[in-house]
Amino acid sequence: MAGIILRDLYKRYPNGFEAVHHQNLEVNDGEFVVLVGPSGCGKSTTLRLIAGLEEVTSGEIRIGERLVNELPPAERDIAMVFQNYALYPHMTVFENMAFALRMRKAPQEEVVKRVQEAARILSIEPLLERRPREMSGGQRQRVALGRAIVRNPAVFLFDEPLSNLDAKLRVQMRTEIARLHRSLGTTMIYVTHDQVEAMTLGDRIVVMNAGVIQQVDGPLQLYEAPANRFVAGFIGSPSMNFLPGRIEGEDFIGEGFTLHMGPGLPAGSAELGLRPEDLLSKGGEQQLPEVELEVVEQMGHESLVYFTLAGTQAVARLEPDLELRPGKRICLGVNSARCHLFAGDENGRRLTPTA
């Protein structure tokens, strides 16, 4: 096993497009780190740079103690699992999983042992004689995982491996991958655009946007203390609500309401961030203007209600036993300790009261 260090990593394509902007990141030995962000943010490019499938423009990549910038993929001691499985259609499951070992001229006894052990871990022993076309998407992805496991690499790299699966299989395979990490204890870097996958899988999450790392933190830290407006809006489902306004003294002043926030805040344009679950139908230290419900989604364990607040579309997560219907007017409260404030400029950095 090995950790990974990225130092001032930069990738610029011949057409001038800058995909990765001077990234610095340390992944600890045995850690599960997830790269997440919208399409085009540079997360897959970062993974391909680590794997050696893309050439580094500048900066360093270290796997363990080795500088690997100039090493071909086969010499980096990594195994990569792709979105499209990349299985050989004419080979059986056993042959697909054994292929890399046979290319290394491993003894047949070792090949059989490793393939059978990987098949046992992934519960695909009955599939070893099948071909890819005879299996479901979830089974194919297990085979792709097994092919990576038999190589016993220092690092696993996952490039959106579940994006081709339906919702139920995605949940099931997330559990399989999490169990696999606990079992093997190998360093893993996982790329996804799905923030639910990121939150449920990662020891730490790297949030990226436009090739720049926005924040690196644990799932709960990202949720509770986002570094800026982008992270706050990307992490969480439904997304955080943002209300425009300004800070005057210790107060945030929005359209039709004022909330006391505390001392030490810079005066000027700002945005108030409220998670849907922090809009309260009962109680709350401070109140927002009355709103009219536009859409009500009854989820069973909760109700998601949509409305316009201060000229902005917003959503709240409320108790399921309330009598909620479109057209009903309700008052919502907030707990000031659960409010988030962000600067009103393009960077949208987090603002925190001093007390």
Coordinates of C-alpha atoms in Angstrom, one line a residue:
M1 CA 0.0 0.0 0.0
A2 CA 1.0 3.6 -0.5
G3 CA -0.1 7.2 0.0
I4 CA -0.3 9.7 -2.9
I5 CA 1.1 13.3 -3.0
L6 CA 0.2 15.8 -5.6
R7 CA 2.4 18.9 -5.6
D8 CA 1.5 21.9 -7.7
L9 CA -0.1 19.6 -10.2
Y10 CA -1.0 21.4 -13.5
K11 CA -2.5 20.2 -16.7
R12 CA -2.8 22.4 -19.8
Y13 CA -3.8 20.9 -23.2
P14 CA -2.3 22.0 -26.5
N15 CA -5.5 24.0 -27.3
G16 CA -4.8 26.1 -24.3
F17 CA -7.5 24.6 -22.0
E18 CA -6.4 24.4 -18.4
A19 CA -8.0 21.3 -16.9
V20 CA -6.2 21.2 -13.6
H21 CA -4.9 24.3 -11.7
H22 CA -1.9 23.8 -9.5
Q23 CA -3.4 21.2 -7.1
N24 CA -1.8 20.2 -3.8
L25 CA -3.2 17.1 -2.1
E26 CA -2.0 14.4 0.2
V27 CA -3.8 11.1 0.3
N28 CA -2.8 9.0 3.3
D29 CA -1.9 5.3 3.1
G30 CA -5.1 3.3 3.3
E31 CA -7.4 6.3 3.0
F32 CA -10.5 6.5 0.8
V33 CA -10.6 9.9 -0.9
V34 CA -13.4 11.0 -3.3
L35 CA -13.0 13.6 -6.0
V36 CA -16.3 15.3 -6.6
G37 CA -17.6 18.1 -8.7
P38 CA -19.7 19.0 -11.7
S39 CA -18.9 17.8 -15.2
G40 CA -15.7 19.4 -16.6
C41 CA -14.3 20.3 -13.2
G42 CA -11.1 18.3 -13.7
K43 CA -11.7 15.4 -11.4
S44 CA -11.3 12.6 -14.1
T45 CA -8.3 14.4 -15.5
T46 CA -6.7 14.4 -12.1
L47 CA -7.3 10.7 -11.8
R48 CA -5.9 10.0 -15.3
L49 CA -2.8 12.1 -14.4
I50 CA -2.2 9.9 -11.3
A51 CA -2.7 6.8 -13.4
G52 CA -0.3 7.9 -16.1
L53 CA -3.0 8.0 -18.8
E54 CA -2.4 11.8 -19.3
E55 CA 0.9 13.6 -19.3
V56 CA 1.6 16.1 -16.6
T57 CA 2.3 19.7 -17.8
S58 CA 4.0 20.6 -14.5
G59 CA 4.1 19.6 -10.9
E60 CA 4.8 16.3 -9.1
I61 CA 2.9 13.0 -8.5
R62 CA 4.3 10.7 -5.8
I63 CA 3.0 7.2 -5.1
G64 CA 4.6 6.1 -1.9
E65 CA 8.2 7.3 -2.0
R66 CA 8.4 7.3 -5.8
L67 CA 8.1 10.2 -8.2
V68 CA 6.1 8.7 -11.0
N69 CA 5.7 11.5 -13.5
E70 CA 7.7 9.7 -16.1
L71 CA 6.7 6.2 -15.3
P72 CA 4.2 4.4 -17.7
P73 CA 0.9 3.2 -16.1
A74 CA 2.1 -0.4 -15.9
E75 CA 4.9 0.6 -13.5
R76 CA 2.9 2.8 -11.1
D77 CA 1.5 -0.1 -9.1
I78 CA -2.1 1.1 -9.6
A79 CA -5.3 -0.6 -10.7
M80 CA -8.1 1.4 -12.3
V81 CA -11.8 0.6 -12.5
F82 CA -13.6 2.4 -15.3
Q83 CA -17.2 3.5 -15.9
N84 CA -17.7 1.1 -18.9
Y85 CA -16.2 -2.0 -17.2
A86 CA -13.7 -2.5 -20.0
L87 CA -14.1 -6.3 -20.0
Y88 CA -12.9 -8.5 -22.9
P89 CA -16.2 -9.8 -24.4
H90 CA -14.7 -13.0 -25.8
M91 CA -13.2 -14.0 -22.5
T92 CA -14.9 -15.7 -19.5
V93 CA -15.0 -14.0 -16.1
F94 CA -12.0 -16.1 -14.9
E95 CA -10.0 -15.2 -18.0
N96 CA -10.8 -11.5 -17.7
M97 CA -9.7 -11.5 -14.1
A98 CA -6.6 -13.5 -14.8
F99 CA -5.5 -11.5 -17.8
A100 CA -3.2 -9.0 -16.1
L101 CA -1.5 -11.8 -14.0
R102 CA -0.8 -13.9 -17.1
M103 CA 0.6 -10.9 -18.8
R104 CA 3.1 -10.7 -15.9
K105 CA 3.8 -14.4 -16.4
A106 CA 2.6 -15.3 -12.9
P107 CA 2.6 -19.0 -12.1
Q108 CA -0.7 -20.7 -12.9
E109 CA -1.2 -21.8 -9.3
E110 CA -0.9 -18.2 -8.1
V111 CA -3.3 -17.0 -10.9
V112 CA -6.0 -19.5 -9.8
K113 CA -5.5 -18.7 -6.1
R114 CA -5.8 -14.9 -6.6
V115 CA -8.8 -15.1 -9.0
Q116 CA -10.7 -17.5 -6.6
E117 CA -9.9 -15.3 -3.6
A118 CA -11.2 -12.1 -5.4
A119 CA -14.3 -14.0 -6.6
R120 CA -15.0 -15.1 -3.0
I121 CA -14.6 -11.5 -1.7
L122 CA -17.1 -10.2 -4.3
S123 CA -19.4 -13.2 -4.3
I124 CA -19.0 -13.9 -8.0
E125 CA -17.7 -17.5 -7.7
P126 CA -20.7 -18.9 -9.7
L127 CA -20.0 -16.5 -12.6
L128 CA -16.4 -17.5 -13.3
E129 CA -17.3 -19.4 -16.5
R130 CA -19.7 -16.8 -17.9
R131 CA -18.9 -14.2 -20.5
P132 CA -19.7 -10.5 -20.0
R133 CA -22.8 -10.6 -22.3
E134 CA -24.4 -13.2 -20.0
M135 CA -24.3 -10.9 -17.0
S136 CA -26.1 -7.9 -15.6
G137 CA -24.5 -4.5 -15.2
G138 CA -23.9 -5.0 -11.5
Q139 CA -22.3 -8.4 -12.1
R140 CA -20.0 -6.9 -14.7
Q141 CA -18.9 -4.2 -12.4
R142 CA -18.1 -6.8 -9.7
V143 CA -15.9 -8.5 -12.3
A144 CA -14.2 -5.2 -13.1
L145 CA -13.5 -4.8 -9.4
G146 CA -12.2 -8.4 -9.2
R147 CA -9.8 -7.8 -12.1
A148 CA -8.4 -4.9 -10.1
I149 CA -8.2 -6.8 -6.8
V150 CA -6.2 -9.7 -8.2
R151 CA -3.4 -7.4 -9.1
N152 CA -2.9 -6.5 -5.4
P153 CA -2.0 -2.9 -6.3
A154 CA -0.8 -0.2 -4.0
V155 CA -3.6 2.1 -5.1
F156 CA -7.1 1.7 -6.5
L157 CA -8.4 4.4 -8.9
F158 CA -12.2 4.5 -9.6
D159 CA -13.5 6.6 -12.5
E160 CA -17.3 7.0 -12.0
P161 CA -17.7 3.2 -11.8
L162 CA -21.4 3.2 -10.9
S163 CA -22.7 5.8 -13.4
N164 CA -24.1 3.1 -15.8
L165 CA -26.1 1.3 -13.1
D166 CA -29.7 1.9 -12.1
A167 CA -30.5 3.6 -8.7
K168 CA -31.0 0.4 -6.7
L169 CA -27.8 -1.2 -8.1
R170 CA -25.8 2.0 -7.4
V171 CA -26.8 1.8 -3.7
Q172 CA -25.9 -1.9 -3.6
M173 CA -22.5 -1.4 -5.3
R174 CA -21.6 1.6 -3.0
T175 CA -22.0 -0.8 -0.1
E176 CA -19.8 -3.4 -1.9
I177 CA -17.1 -0.8 -2.5
A178 CA -17.2 0.4 1.1
R179 CA -17.0 -3.1 2.3
L180 CA -14.1 -3.8 -0.1
H181 CA -12.1 -0.9 1.3
R182 CA -12.6 -2.0 4.9
S183 CA -11.5 -5.6 3.9
L184 CA -8.4 -4.6 1.9
G185 CA -7.3 -1.4 3.6
T186 CA -5.8 -0.2 0.3
T187 CA -5.5 3.4 -0.7
M188 CA -8.5 4.3 -2.9
I189 CA -9.3 7.4 -5.0
Y190 CA -12.8 7.6 -6.3
V191 CA -14.2 10.1 -8.9
T192 CA -17.9 10.9 -9.1
H193 CA -20.2 13.7 -9.9
D194 CA -22.7 12.3 -7.4
Q195 CA -22.4 14.1 -4.1
V196 CA -24.4 11.3 -2.3
E197 CA -21.8 8.8 -3.4
A198 CA -19.1 11.1 -2.2
M199 CA -20.7 11.7 1.2
T200 CA -21.3 8.0 1.8
L201 CA -18.0 6.6 0.7
G202 CA -15.2 9.0 1.4
D203 CA -13.0 9.3 4.5
R204 CA -12.3 12.7 3.0
I205 CA -13.8 14.5 0.0
V206 CA -12.1 16.8 -2.5
V207 CA -14.6 19.3 -3.9
M208 CA -13.5 20.6 -7.3
N209 CA -14.7 23.3 -9.6
A210 CA -13.1 24.6 -12.9
G211 CA -9.9 22.6 -12.2
V212 CA -9.5 24.2 -8.7
I213 CA -9.7 22.4 -5.4
Q214 CA -12.4 24.3 -3.4
Q215 CA -12.2 22.3 -0.1
V216 CA -10.8 19.0 1.3
D217 CA -12.5 17.7 4.4
G218 CA -14.6 15.0 5.9
P219 CA -18.2 14.6 4.8
L220 CA -19.7 16.1 8.0
Q221 CA -17.2 19.0 8.0
L222 CA -18.1 19.8 4.4
Y223 CA -21.8 19.8 5.2
E224 CA -21.6 21.8 8.4
A225 CA -18.8 24.2 7.5
P226 CA -18.5 24.7 3.7
A227 CA -15.6 26.9 2.8
N228 CA -17.6 28.9 0.2
R229 CA -20.9 29.3 -1.6
F230 CA -20.0 26.7 -4.3
V231 CA -19.2 23.9 -1.8
A232 CA -22.3 24.8 0.2
G233 CA -24.5 24.5 -2.9
F234 CA -22.9 21.4 -4.3
I235 CA -22.9 19.3 -1.1
G236 CA -26.4 18.4 0.2
S237 CA -29.6 17.1 -1.4
P238 CA -31.8 19.1 -1.8
S239 CA -29.3 21.9 -2.2
M240 CA -28.9 24.7 0.3
N241 CA -31.2 27.7 -0.1
F242 CA -29.5 31.0 -0.8
L243 CA -31.1 34.4 0.0
P244 CA -29.5 37.6 -1.1
G245 CA -29.1 40.6 1.2
R246 CA -26.5 42.6 3.1
I247 CA -24.8 42.7 6.5
E248 CA -25.3 45.7 8.7
G249 CA -23.7 45.6 12.1
E250 CA -24.7 42.2 13.6
D251 CA -27.7 41.7 11.4
F252 CA -28.4 40.1 8.0
I253 CA -31.0 42.1 6.2
G254 CA -32.9 40.3 3.4
E255 CA -36.1 41.2 1.4
G256 CA -38.8 41.6 4.1
F257 CA -36.8 40.2 7.0
T258 CA -33.9 40.8 9.4
L259 CA -32.0 38.1 11.2
H260 CA -29.5 38.7 14.1
M261 CA -26.3 36.9 13.3
G262 CA -23.7 38.2 15.8
P263 CA -20.6 40.4 15.9
G264 CA -17.5 40.5 13.8
L265 CA -19.1 40.3 10.3
P266 CA -17.9 42.5 7.5
A267 CA -20.5 45.0 6.3
G268 CA -21.7 44.8 2.7
S269 CA -23.4 42.5 0.2
A270 CA -23.9 38.9 1.4
E271 CA -25.9 35.7 1.0
L272 CA -27.7 33.8 3.7
G273 CA -27.5 30.0 3.3
L274 CA -30.2 27.7 4.9
R275 CA -30.3 24.0 4.6
P276 CA -33.8 22.7 3.9
E277 CA -33.9 20.8 7.2
D278 CA -33.0 24.1 9.1
L279 CA -36.2 25.8 8.0
L280 CA -38.6 25.0 10.9
S281 CA -42.4 24.7 10.9
K282 CA -42.5 25.0 14.7
G283 CA -40.3 27.1 16.9
G284 CA -37.0 28.6 15.9
E285 CA -35.2 31.5 17.5
Q286 CA -36.1 33.9 14.6
Q287 CA -38.9 34.0 12.0
L288 CA -39.0 34.5 8.3
P289 CA -41.9 36.1 6.3
E290 CA -45.0 34.0 5.7
V291 CA -44.8 32.0 2.4
E292 CA -47.2 30.2 0.2
L293 CA -46.5 26.6 -0.7
E294 CA -46.3 26.0 -4.4
V295 CA -45.3 22.2 -4.6
V296 CA -45.5 19.6 -1.9
E297 CA -43.7 16.3 -2.2
Q298 CA -44.8 13.7 0.3
M299 CA -41.9 11.3 0.8
G300 CA -43.3 9.2 3.6
H301 CA -40.7 9.9 6.2
E302 CA -40.7 13.7 5.4
S303 CA -42.3 16.3 3.2
L304 CA -40.4 18.6 0.8
V305 CA -42.2 21.8 0.3
Y306 CA -41.3 24.4 -2.4
F307 CA -42.1 28.1 -2.2
T308 CA -40.8 31.6 -3.1
L309 CA -39.0 33.4 -0.2
A310 CA -37.5 36.9 -0.6
G311 CA -37.9 36.6 -4.4
T312 CA -36.0 33.3 -4.5
Q313 CA -37.1 29.7 -5.1
A314 CA -36.5 27.7 -1.9
V315 CA -37.3 24.3 -0.4
A316 CA -37.8 23.1 3.2
R317 CA -37.8 19.6 4.7
L318 CA -40.7 19.3 7.1
E319 CA -42.4 16.7 9.3
P320 CA -44.6 14.3 7.3
D321 CA -47.6 14.6 9.6
L322 CA -48.3 18.2 8.8
E323 CA -51.3 19.1 6.7
L324 CA -49.5 20.6 3.8
R325 CA -50.9 21.3 0.4
P326 CA -50.2 23.7 -2.5
G327 CA -51.6 27.2 -1.8
K328 CA -51.4 26.9 2.0
R329 CA -49.6 29.7 3.7
I330 CA -47.1 28.9 6.6
C331 CA -44.6 30.7 8.7
L332 CA -41.1 29.2 9.0
G333 CA -38.5 29.8 11.7
V334 CA -34.8 29.4 11.7
N335 CA -32.1 28.6 14.3
S336 CA -29.4 31.2 13.9
A337 CA -26.8 28.7 14.9
R338 CA -27.7 26.8 11.8
C339 CA -27.5 29.7 9.4
H340 CA -24.6 30.1 6.9
L341 CA -23.3 33.4 5.6
F342 CA -21.3 33.9 2.4
A343 CA -19.6 37.0 0.9
G344 CA -21.6 38.5 -1.9
D345 CA -18.6 38.6 -4.3
E346 CA -17.8 36.0 -6.9
N347 CA -15.6 34.0 -4.5
G348 CA -18.5 33.7 -2.0
R349 CA -16.2 32.8 0.9
R350 CA -17.7 31.7 4.2
L351 CA -18.3 34.4 6.8
T352 CA -18.4 33.5 10.5
P353 CA -19.4 35.7 13.4
T354 CA -16.8 36.1 16.2
A355 CA -19.3 35.0 18.9

